[in-house]
CSV table of N, CA and C in Angstrom, one decimal:
chain,number,residue,atom,x,y,z
A,1,MET,N,-19.6,-77.9,-97.9
A,1,MET,CA,-20.1,-76.4,-97.2
A,1,MET,C,-21.7,-76.1,-97.1
A,2,ALA,N,-21.2,-75.4,-96.2
A,2,ALA,CA,-22.8,-74.9,-95.6
A,2,ALA,C,-23.4,-73.8,-96.4
A,3,LEU,N,-24.6,-73.9,-96.9
A,3,LEU,CA,-25.2,-72.8,-97.6
A,3,LEU,C,-26.8,-72.4,-97.0
A,4,ASP,N,-26.9,-71.3,-97.5
A,4,ASP,CA,-28.5,-70.6,-97.1
A,4,ASP,C,-29.1,-71.7,-97.5
A,5,VAL,N,-30.1,-71.8,-96.8
A,5,VAL,CA,-31.5,-72.8,-97.9
A,5,VAL,C,-32.5,-71.8,-98.4
A,6,ARG,N,-32.6,-70.6,-98.1
A,6,ARG,CA,-33.6,-69.5,-98.5
A,6,ARG,C,-32.7,-69.1,-99.8
A,7,ASN,N,-31.9,-68.8,-99.5
A,7,ASN,CA,-30.9,-68.2,-101.0
A,7,ASN,C,-29.4,-68.8,-101.1
A,8,PRO,N,-30.0,-70.4,-101.8
A,8,PRO,CA,-28.8,-71.2,-102.2
A,8,PRO,C,-28.2,-70.1,-103.1
A,9,ASP,N,-26.4,-70.8,-103.6
A,9,ASP,CA,-25.9,-70.1,-104.8
A,9,ASP,C,-26.8,-70.4,-105.9
A,10,PRO,N,-26.9,-70.2,-107.2
A,10,PRO,CA,-27.0,-70.7,-108.6
A,10,PRO,C,-26.9,-71.8,-108.8
A,11,ASP,N,-25.8,-72.5,-108.7
A,11,ASP,CA,-25.1,-73.6,-109.0
A,11,ASP,C,-25.7,-74.9,-108.2
A,12,TYR,N,-25.8,-74.6,-107.0
A,12,TYR,CA,-27.0,-75.5,-105.9
A,12,TYR,C,-28.0,-75.3,-106.3
A,13,LEU,N,-29.2,-74.6,-106.7
A,13,LEU,CA,-30.1,-74.5,-106.7
A,13,LEU,C,-30.6,-75.5,-108.1
A,14,SER,N,-29.6,-75.2,-109.3
A,14,SER,CA,-30.0,-75.7,-110.6
A,14,SER,C,-29.3,-77.2,-110.6
A,15,PHE,N,-28.6,-77.7,-109.8
A,15,PHE,CA,-28.2,-79.0,-109.4
A,15,PHE,C,-29.8,-79.8,-108.8
A,16,TRP,N,-30.5,-78.9,-108.2
A,16,TRP,CA,-31.3,-79.1,-107.8
A,16,TRP,C,-32.7,-79.2,-108.5
A,17,ARG,N,-32.2,-78.9,-109.6
A,17,ARG,CA,-33.9,-78.7,-110.4
A,17,ARG,C,-33.6,-79.9,-111.7
A,18,GLU,N,-32.1,-80.6,-111.6
A,18,GLU,CA,-31.8,-81.9,-112.6
A,18,GLU,C,-32.8,-83.1,-111.9
A,19,ARG,N,-32.6,-83.7,-112.8
A,19,ARG,CA,-33.4,-85.2,-112.6
A,19,ARG,C,-32.3,-85.7,-112.0
A,20,HIS,N,-32.7,-86.2,-110.9
A,20,HIS,CA,-32.1,-86.8,-110.1
A,20,HIS,C,-32.8,-88.1,-109.3
A,21,VAL,N,-32.4,-89.1,-108.4
A,21,VAL,CA,-32.9,-89.9,-107.8
A,21,VAL,C,-32.3,-89.5,-106.3
A,22,CYS,N,-33.2,-89.2,-105.3
A,22,CYS,CA,-32.6,-88.4,-104.2
A,22,CYS,C,-33.0,-89.8,-103.1
A,23,THR,N,-32.4,-89.7,-101.8
A,23,THR,CA,-32.8,-90.7,-100.5
A,23,THR,C,-33.4,-89.8,-99.5
A,24,LEU,N,-34.2,-90.2,-99.3
A,24,LEU,CA,-34.8,-89.7,-97.7
A,24,LEU,C,-34.5,-90.2,-96.5
A,25,THR,N,-34.1,-89.6,-95.5
A,25,THR,CA,-33.6,-90.6,-94.5
A,25,THR,C,-34.6,-90.0,-93.3
A,26,THR,N,-35.1,-91.1,-93.2
A,26,THR,CA,-36.3,-91.0,-91.6
A,26,THR,C,-35.3,-92.0,-90.6
A,27,HIS,N,-35.8,-91.8,-89.6
A,27,HIS,CA,-35.7,-92.8,-88.4
A,27,HIS,C,-36.9,-93.5,-87.7
A,28,ARG,N,-36.7,-94.7,-87.8
A,28,ARG,CA,-37.9,-96.2,-86.9
A,28,ARG,C,-37.7,-95.6,-85.4
A,29,ARG,N,-38.9,-96.1,-84.6
A,29,ARG,CA,-39.1,-95.5,-83.6
A,29,ARG,C,-37.9,-96.4,-82.6
A,30,ASP,N,-37.3,-97.1,-83.5
A,30,ASP,CA,-35.7,-97.5,-82.7
A,30,ASP,C,-34.7,-97.0,-82.9
A,31,GLY,N,-34.9,-95.5,-83.6
A,31,GLY,CA,-33.8,-94.6,-83.7
A,31,GLY,C,-32.8,-95.0,-84.9
A,32,SER,N,-33.0,-96.2,-85.4
A,32,SER,CA,-32.4,-96.8,-86.8
A,32,SER,C,-32.7,-96.0,-87.7
A,33,PRO,N,-31.9,-95.9,-88.7
A,33,PRO,CA,-31.9,-95.1,-90.2
A,33,PRO,C,-32.6,-95.5,-90.9
A,34,HIS,N,-33.7,-94.9,-91.8
A,34,HIS,CA,-34.6,-95.5,-92.7
A,34,HIS,C,-34.1,-94.8,-94.0
A,35,VAL,N,-33.7,-95.5,-95.1
A,35,VAL,CA,-33.0,-94.8,-95.9
A,35,VAL,C,-33.9,-95.7,-97.4
A,36,VAL,N,-34.8,-94.5,-98.1
A,36,VAL,CA,-35.6,-95.3,-99.4
A,36,VAL,C,-34.7,-93.7,-100.3
A,37,PRO,N,-34.9,-94.9,-101.5
A,37,PRO,CA,-34.9,-93.7,-102.9
A,37,PRO,C,-36.3,-93.0,-103.0
A,38,VAL,N,-36.2,-91.5,-103.4
A,38,VAL,CA,-37.6,-90.5,-103.1
A,38,VAL,C,-37.2,-89.3,-104.6
A,39,GLY,N,-38.3,-89.1,-105.0
A,39,GLY,CA,-38.3,-88.0,-105.7
A,39,GLY,C,-38.2,-86.9,-105.0
A,40,VAL,N,-37.4,-85.6,-105.0
A,40,VAL,CA,-37.5,-84.4,-103.9
A,40,VAL,C,-37.6,-83.4,-104.8
A,41,THR,N,-38.3,-82.6,-104.4
A,41,THR,CA,-38.6,-81.0,-104.9
A,41,THR,C,-38.2,-79.8,-104.0
A,42,TYR,N,-37.6,-78.8,-104.0
A,42,TYR,CA,-36.7,-77.8,-103.1
A,42,TYR,C,-37.5,-76.6,-103.8
A,43,ASP,N,-37.5,-76.0,-102.8
A,43,ASP,CA,-38.7,-74.9,-103.1
A,43,ASP,C,-37.9,-73.5,-102.2
A,44,PRO,N,-37.0,-73.0,-102.3
A,44,PRO,CA,-36.4,-71.9,-101.2
A,44,PRO,C,-36.8,-71.0,-101.2
A,45,ASP,N,-37.8,-70.8,-101.9
A,45,ASP,CA,-38.6,-69.2,-100.9
A,45,ASP,C,-39.5,-69.6,-100.1
A,46,ALA,N,-39.9,-70.6,-100.4
A,46,ALA,CA,-40.7,-71.3,-99.2
A,46,ALA,C,-40.3,-72.0,-98.2
A,47,GLY,N,-38.5,-72.1,-98.2
A,47,GLY,CA,-38.1,-72.8,-97.2
A,47,GLY,C,-38.0,-74.1,-96.7
A,48,LEU,N,-39.0,-75.1,-98.2
A,48,LEU,CA,-39.3,-76.4,-98.2
A,48,LEU,C,-38.6,-77.0,-99.3
A,49,ALA,N,-38.7,-78.6,-98.3
A,49,ALA,CA,-38.3,-79.6,-100.2
A,49,ALA,C,-39.7,-80.8,-99.6
A,50,ARG,N,-40.1,-81.2,-101.0
A,50,ARG,CA,-41.6,-81.9,-100.5
A,50,ARG,C,-40.8,-83.5,-101.5
A,51,VAL,N,-41.3,-84.0,-100.5
A,51,VAL,CA,-41.4,-85.7,-101.3
A,51,VAL,C,-43.1,-86.2,-101.4
A,52,ILE,N,-43.5,-86.3,-102.4
A,52,ILE,CA,-44.7,-87.0,-102.8
A,52,ILE,C,-44.9,-88.8,-102.3
A,53,THR,N,-45.7,-89.3,-101.8
A,53,THR,CA,-45.8,-90.3,-101.4
A,53,THR,C,-47.2,-90.9,-101.1
A,54,GLY,N,-47.2,-92.2,-100.5
A,54,GLY,CA,-48.6,-93.0,-100.7
A,54,GLY,C,-48.2,-92.8,-99.0
A,55,GLY,N,-49.8,-92.2,-98.6
A,55,GLY,CA,-49.9,-92.3,-97.5
A,55,GLY,C,-49.4,-93.2,-96.1
A,56,HIS,N,-49.8,-94.6,-96.7
A,56,HIS,CA,-49.4,-96.0,-95.6
A,56,HIS,C,-47.7,-95.8,-96.2
A,57,SER,N,-46.8,-95.7,-96.4
A,57,SER,CA,-45.9,-95.6,-96.7
A,57,SER,C,-45.0,-95.5,-95.2
A,58,THR,N,-43.4,-96.5,-94.9
A,58,THR,CA,-42.9,-96.6,-93.8
A,58,THR,C,-42.7,-95.4,-93.5
A,59,LYS,N,-42.0,-94.7,-94.8
A,59,LYS,CA,-41.6,-93.3,-94.3
A,59,LYS,C,-42.6,-92.2,-93.8
A,60,VAL,N,-44.0,-92.2,-94.5
A,60,VAL,CA,-45.0,-91.4,-93.6
A,60,VAL,C,-45.1,-92.1,-92.3
A,61,ALA,N,-45.2,-93.2,-92.2
A,61,ALA,CA,-45.0,-93.7,-90.6
A,61,ALA,C,-44.6,-93.3,-89.8
A,62,ASN,N,-43.0,-93.3,-90.3
A,62,ASN,CA,-41.8,-92.2,-89.3
A,62,ASN,C,-41.7,-91.1,-89.3
A,63,VAL,N,-42.5,-90.5,-89.9
A,63,VAL,CA,-42.6,-88.9,-89.7
A,63,VAL,C,-44.0,-89.0,-88.9
A,64,ARG,N,-45.2,-89.6,-89.0
A,64,ARG,CA,-46.2,-89.4,-88.2
A,64,ARG,C,-45.7,-90.2,-86.4
A,65,ALA,N,-44.9,-90.8,-86.6
A,65,ALA,CA,-44.3,-91.3,-85.3
A,65,ALA,C,-44.0,-90.5,-84.3
A,66,ALA,N,-43.1,-89.4,-85.4
A,66,ALA,CA,-42.7,-88.2,-84.1
A,66,ALA,C,-43.9,-87.1,-83.7
A,67,GLY,N,-44.6,-87.3,-84.1
A,67,GLY,CA,-45.8,-86.2,-83.4
A,67,GLY,C,-46.1,-85.3,-84.1
A,68,GLU,N,-46.7,-84.0,-84.0
A,68,GLU,CA,-47.5,-83.2,-84.4
A,68,GLU,C,-46.0,-82.0,-84.3
A,69,ALA,N,-45.3,-82.5,-83.8
A,69,ALA,CA,-43.6,-81.4,-83.7
A,69,ALA,C,-42.7,-82.0,-85.3
A,70,GLY,N,-42.9,-82.9,-85.6
A,70,GLY,CA,-42.5,-83.2,-87.3
A,70,GLY,C,-41.1,-84.3,-86.6
A,71,ALA,N,-40.6,-84.4,-87.5
A,71,ALA,CA,-39.4,-85.5,-87.5
A,71,ALA,C,-38.1,-84.8,-88.1
A,72,ARG,N,-37.0,-85.1,-87.7
A,72,ARG,CA,-35.8,-84.6,-88.4
A,72,ARG,C,-35.6,-85.4,-89.1
A,73,VAL,N,-35.1,-85.2,-90.5
A,73,VAL,CA,-34.7,-86.0,-91.7
A,73,VAL,C,-34.1,-85.2,-92.6
A,74,ALA,N,-33.4,-86.1,-93.4
A,74,ALA,CA,-32.6,-85.7,-94.6
A,74,ALA,C,-33.1,-86.1,-95.8
A,75,VAL,N,-32.9,-85.1,-96.8
A,75,VAL,CA,-32.8,-85.6,-98.3
A,75,VAL,C,-31.3,-85.5,-98.6
A,76,CYS,N,-30.9,-86.3,-99.9
A,76,CYS,CA,-29.7,-86.3,-100.4
A,76,CYS,C,-29.8,-86.6,-101.8
A,77,GLN,N,-28.7,-86.2,-103.0
A,77,GLN,CA,-28.6,-86.7,-104.3
A,77,GLN,C,-27.1,-86.6,-104.3
A,78,VAL,N,-26.9,-87.2,-105.3
A,78,VAL,CA,-25.7,-87.4,-105.8
A,78,VAL,C,-25.4,-87.5,-107.2
A,79,ASP,N,-24.0,-87.1,-108.0
A,79,ASP,CA,-23.9,-87.4,-109.4
A,79,ASP,C,-22.5,-87.1,-109.5
A,80,ARG,N,-21.8,-88.2,-109.6
A,80,ARG,CA,-20.4,-87.9,-109.5
A,80,ARG,C,-20.0,-87.8,-108.1
A,81,ALA,N,-19.1,-86.5,-108.1
A,81,ALA,CA,-18.6,-85.9,-107.1
A,81,ALA,C,-19.3,-84.8,-106.7
A,82,ARG,N,-20.5,-84.5,-107.8
A,82,ARG,CA,-21.2,-83.6,-106.9
A,82,ARG,C,-22.2,-84.0,-106.2
A,83,TRP,N,-22.5,-83.5,-104.9
A,83,TRP,CA,-23.6,-83.9,-103.7
A,83,TRP,C,-24.3,-82.6,-103.3
A,84,ALA,N,-25.9,-82.8,-102.7
A,84,ALA,CA,-26.3,-81.7,-102.1
A,84,ALA,C,-27.3,-82.6,-101.1
A,85,THR,N,-27.0,-81.7,-99.8
A,85,THR,CA,-28.2,-82.6,-98.7
A,85,THR,C,-29.2,-81.2,-98.0
A,86,LEU,N,-29.9,-81.2,-97.7
A,86,LEU,CA,-31.1,-80.5,-97.1
A,86,LEU,C,-31.4,-81.3,-96.2
A,87,GLU,N,-31.8,-80.5,-95.3
A,87,GLU,CA,-32.2,-81.3,-93.6
A,87,GLU,C,-32.6,-80.1,-92.8
A,88,GLY,N,-33.9,-81.0,-92.1
A,88,GLY,CA,-35.1,-80.0,-91.4
A,88,GLY,C,-36.2,-81.3,-91.0
A,89,VAL,N,-37.6,-80.3,-90.6
A,89,VAL,CA,-38.1,-81.2,-89.6
A,89,VAL,C,-39.5,-81.7,-90.7
A,90,ALA,N,-39.9,-82.7,-90.8
A,90,ALA,CA,-40.4,-83.5,-91.8
A,90,ALA,C,-41.9,-82.9,-91.0
A,91,THR,N,-43.1,-83.0,-91.5
A,91,THR,CA,-44.2,-83.2,-91.2
A,91,THR,C,-44.9,-83.8,-92.4
A,92,VAL,N,-46.2,-84.5,-92.5
A,92,VAL,CA,-46.9,-85.2,-93.2
A,92,VAL,C,-48.4,-84.1,-93.6
A,93,ASN,N,-48.5,-83.3,-95.0
A,93,ASN,CA,-49.4,-82.6,-95.6
A,93,ASN,C,-50.5,-84.0,-96.3
A,94,ASP,N,-52.0,-83.9,-95.9
A,94,ASP,CA,-52.7,-84.4,-97.1
A,94,ASP,C,-54.0,-83.6,-97.7
A,95,ASP,N,-53.3,-82.4,-97.1
A,95,ASP,CA,-54.4,-81.4,-97.9
A,95,ASP,C,-54.7,-81.1,-99.9
A,96,PRO,N,-55.8,-81.2,-100.2
A,96,PRO,CA,-55.6,-81.9,-101.5
A,96,PRO,C,-54.7,-81.1,-102.3
A,97,GLU,N,-54.8,-79.4,-102.0
A,97,GLU,CA,-54.4,-78.1,-102.5
A,97,GLU,C,-52.5,-78.4,-102.3
A,98,ALA,N,-52.5,-78.7,-100.8
A,98,ALA,CA,-51.0,-79.1,-100.7
A,98,ALA,C,-50.3,-79.8,-101.5
A,99,VAL,N,-51.0,-81.4,-101.7
A,99,VAL,CA,-50.7,-82.3,-102.7
A,99,VAL,C,-50.4,-81.8,-103.7
A,100,ALA,N,-51.6,-81.1,-104.6
A,100,ALA,CA,-51.5,-80.7,-106.0
A,100,ALA,C,-50.2,-79.7,-106.1
A,101,GLU,N,-49.8,-79.0,-105.5
A,101,GLU,CA,-48.7,-78.2,-105.4
A,101,GLU,C,-47.4,-79.0,-105.6
A,102,ALA,N,-47.7,-79.9,-104.6
A,102,ALA,CA,-46.2,-80.9,-104.7
A,102,ALA,C,-46.0,-82.1,-105.7
A,103,VAL,N,-47.1,-82.5,-106.6
A,103,VAL,CA,-47.1,-82.9,-108.2
A,103,VAL,C,-46.8,-82.4,-108.9
A,104,ARG,N,-47.8,-81.0,-108.9
A,104,ARG,CA,-47.3,-79.7,-109.9
A,104,ARG,C,-45.6,-80.5,-110.1
A,105,ARG,N,-44.9,-79.4,-109.3
A,105,ARG,CA,-43.3,-79.7,-108.7
A,105,ARG,C,-42.8,-80.9,-109.4
A,106,TYR,N,-42.9,-82.0,-108.3
A,106,TYR,CA,-42.6,-83.1,-109.0
A,106,TYR,C,-43.1,-83.7,-110.4
A,107,THR,N,-43.7,-82.8,-111.2
A,107,THR,CA,-44.2,-83.1,-112.8
A,107,THR,C,-42.6,-82.1,-113.7
A,108,GLU,N,-42.6,-81.0,-112.8
A,108,GLU,CA,-41.7,-80.0,-113.3
A,108,GLU,C,-40.5,-81.2,-113.0
A,109,ARG,N,-40.1,-81.7,-112.6
A,109,ARG,CA,-38.4,-81.9,-112.4
A,109,ARG,C,-38.8,-83.5,-112.8
A,110,TYR,N,-39.0,-84.0,-112.9
A,110,TYR,CA,-39.4,-85.8,-112.8
A,110,TYR,C,-40.4,-86.3,-114.3
A,111,ARG,N,-42.0,-86.1,-113.9
A,111,ARG,CA,-42.4,-86.6,-115.0
A,111,ARG,C,-43.9,-86.7,-114.2
A,112,GLU,N,-44.6,-86.9,-114.9
A,112,GLU,CA,-46.0,-86.4,-114.3
A,112,GLU,C,-46.4,-87.8,-113.2
A,113,PRO,N,-46.8,-88.2,-112.6
A,113,PRO,CA,-46.9,-89.3,-111.7
A,113,PRO,C,-48.4,-90.3,-111.8
A,114,ARG,N,-47.8,-91.6,-111.8
A,114,ARG,CA,-49.2,-92.2,-111.5
A,114,ARG,C,-49.9,-91.4,-110.7
A,115,VAL,N,-51.3,-92.0,-110.9
A,115,VAL,CA,-52.3,-91.4,-110.4
A,115,VAL,C,-52.7,-92.3,-108.9
A,116,ASN,N,-52.7,-91.7,-107.9
A,116,ASN,CA,-53.0,-92.0,-106.3
A,116,ASN,C,-53.7,-91.9,-105.4
A,117,PRO,N,-54.6,-92.1,-105.3
A,117,PRO,CA,-55.3,-91.7,-104.3
A,117,PRO,C,-55.2,-91.4,-103.2
A,118,ASP,N,-54.3,-92.2,-102.6
A,118,ASP,CA,-53.8,-91.9,-101.2
A,118,ASP,C,-52.3,-91.2,-101.1
A,119,ARG,N,-52.1,-90.4,-102.1
A,119,ARG,CA,-51.1,-89.4,-102.0
A,119,ARG,C,-51.1,-89.0,-100.8
A,120,VAL,N,-49.9,-88.3,-100.6
A,120,VAL,CA,-49.6,-87.3,-99.8
A,120,VAL,C,-48.2,-86.5,-99.5
A,121,VAL,N,-48.1,-85.5,-99.4
A,121,VAL,CA,-46.8,-84.7,-99.3
A,121,VAL,C,-46.0,-84.9,-98.0
A,122,ILE,N,-44.8,-85.1,-97.8
A,122,ILE,CA,-44.1,-85.1,-96.8
A,122,ILE,C,-43.3,-83.3,-97.2
A,123,GLU,N,-43.8,-83.1,-96.3
A,123,GLU,CA,-43.2,-81.5,-96.4
A,123,GLU,C,-42.3,-81.1,-95.2
A,124,ILE,N,-40.7,-80.5,-95.7
A,124,ILE,CA,-39.5,-80.7,-94.9
A,124,ILE,C,-39.7,-79.5,-94.8
A,125,ALA,N,-39.5,-78.8,-93.5
A,125,ALA,CA,-38.7,-77.4,-93.1
A,125,ALA,C,-37.7,-77.1,-93.4
A,126,LEU,N,-37.1,-76.8,-93.9
A,126,LEU,CA,-35.6,-76.8,-93.9
A,126,LEU,C,-34.9,-75.8,-93.1
A,127,ASP,N,-33.6,-76.4,-92.2
A,127,ASP,CA,-33.0,-75.2,-91.7
A,127,ASP,C,-31.4,-75.8,-92.4
A,128,ARG,N,-31.0,-76.6,-92.6
A,128,ARG,CA,-29.5,-76.6,-93.2
A,128,ARG,C,-29.5,-77.2,-94.7
A,129,ALA,N,-28.8,-76.7,-95.4
A,129,ALA,CA,-28.0,-77.2,-96.9
A,129,ALA,C,-26.8,-77.6,-97.3
A,130,MET,N,-26.2,-78.0,-97.4
A,130,MET,CA,-24.7,-78.5,-97.4
A,130,MET,C,-24.7,-79.0,-99.3
A,131,GLY,N,-23.5,-79.3,-99.2
A,131,GLY,CA,-23.0,-79.6,-100.9
A,131,GLY,C,-21.6,-79.6,-101.3
A,132,ARG,N,-21.7,-79.9,-102.6
A,132,ARG,CA,-20.3,-80.0,-103.0
A,132,ARG,C,-20.3,-79.6,-104.5
A,133,GLY,N,-20.1,-78.7,-105.1
A,133,GLY,CA,-20.8,-78.8,-106.9
A,133,GLY,C,-19.1,-78.8,-107.3
């Protein structure tokens, strides 16, 4: 079922606030999918999903390889029959304030992450939300 990314129903938003491991799908240079487990935070007010990670990770390299326009990606989480997917265009942001905001949101949903001086945030400008509760 398609949903409004900026105005999700309360159950959908609640599901994205529960602690679940998610997946991030990016694309390699050859077009094949690269799927990895990640922590994701969803900010419908900003129309963003955020993933914190090391700046030298493959997922970051895949997003950067797409150029300044960004890379089409998807994040997904599943809990039994419930599932939720967010899609959009990802870019990498290494601005300290943006990274700090992403870490704050990650800490709220999951736990305080380990210190990582190489940390960046993959910001996904969302344009599609799907799911089943």
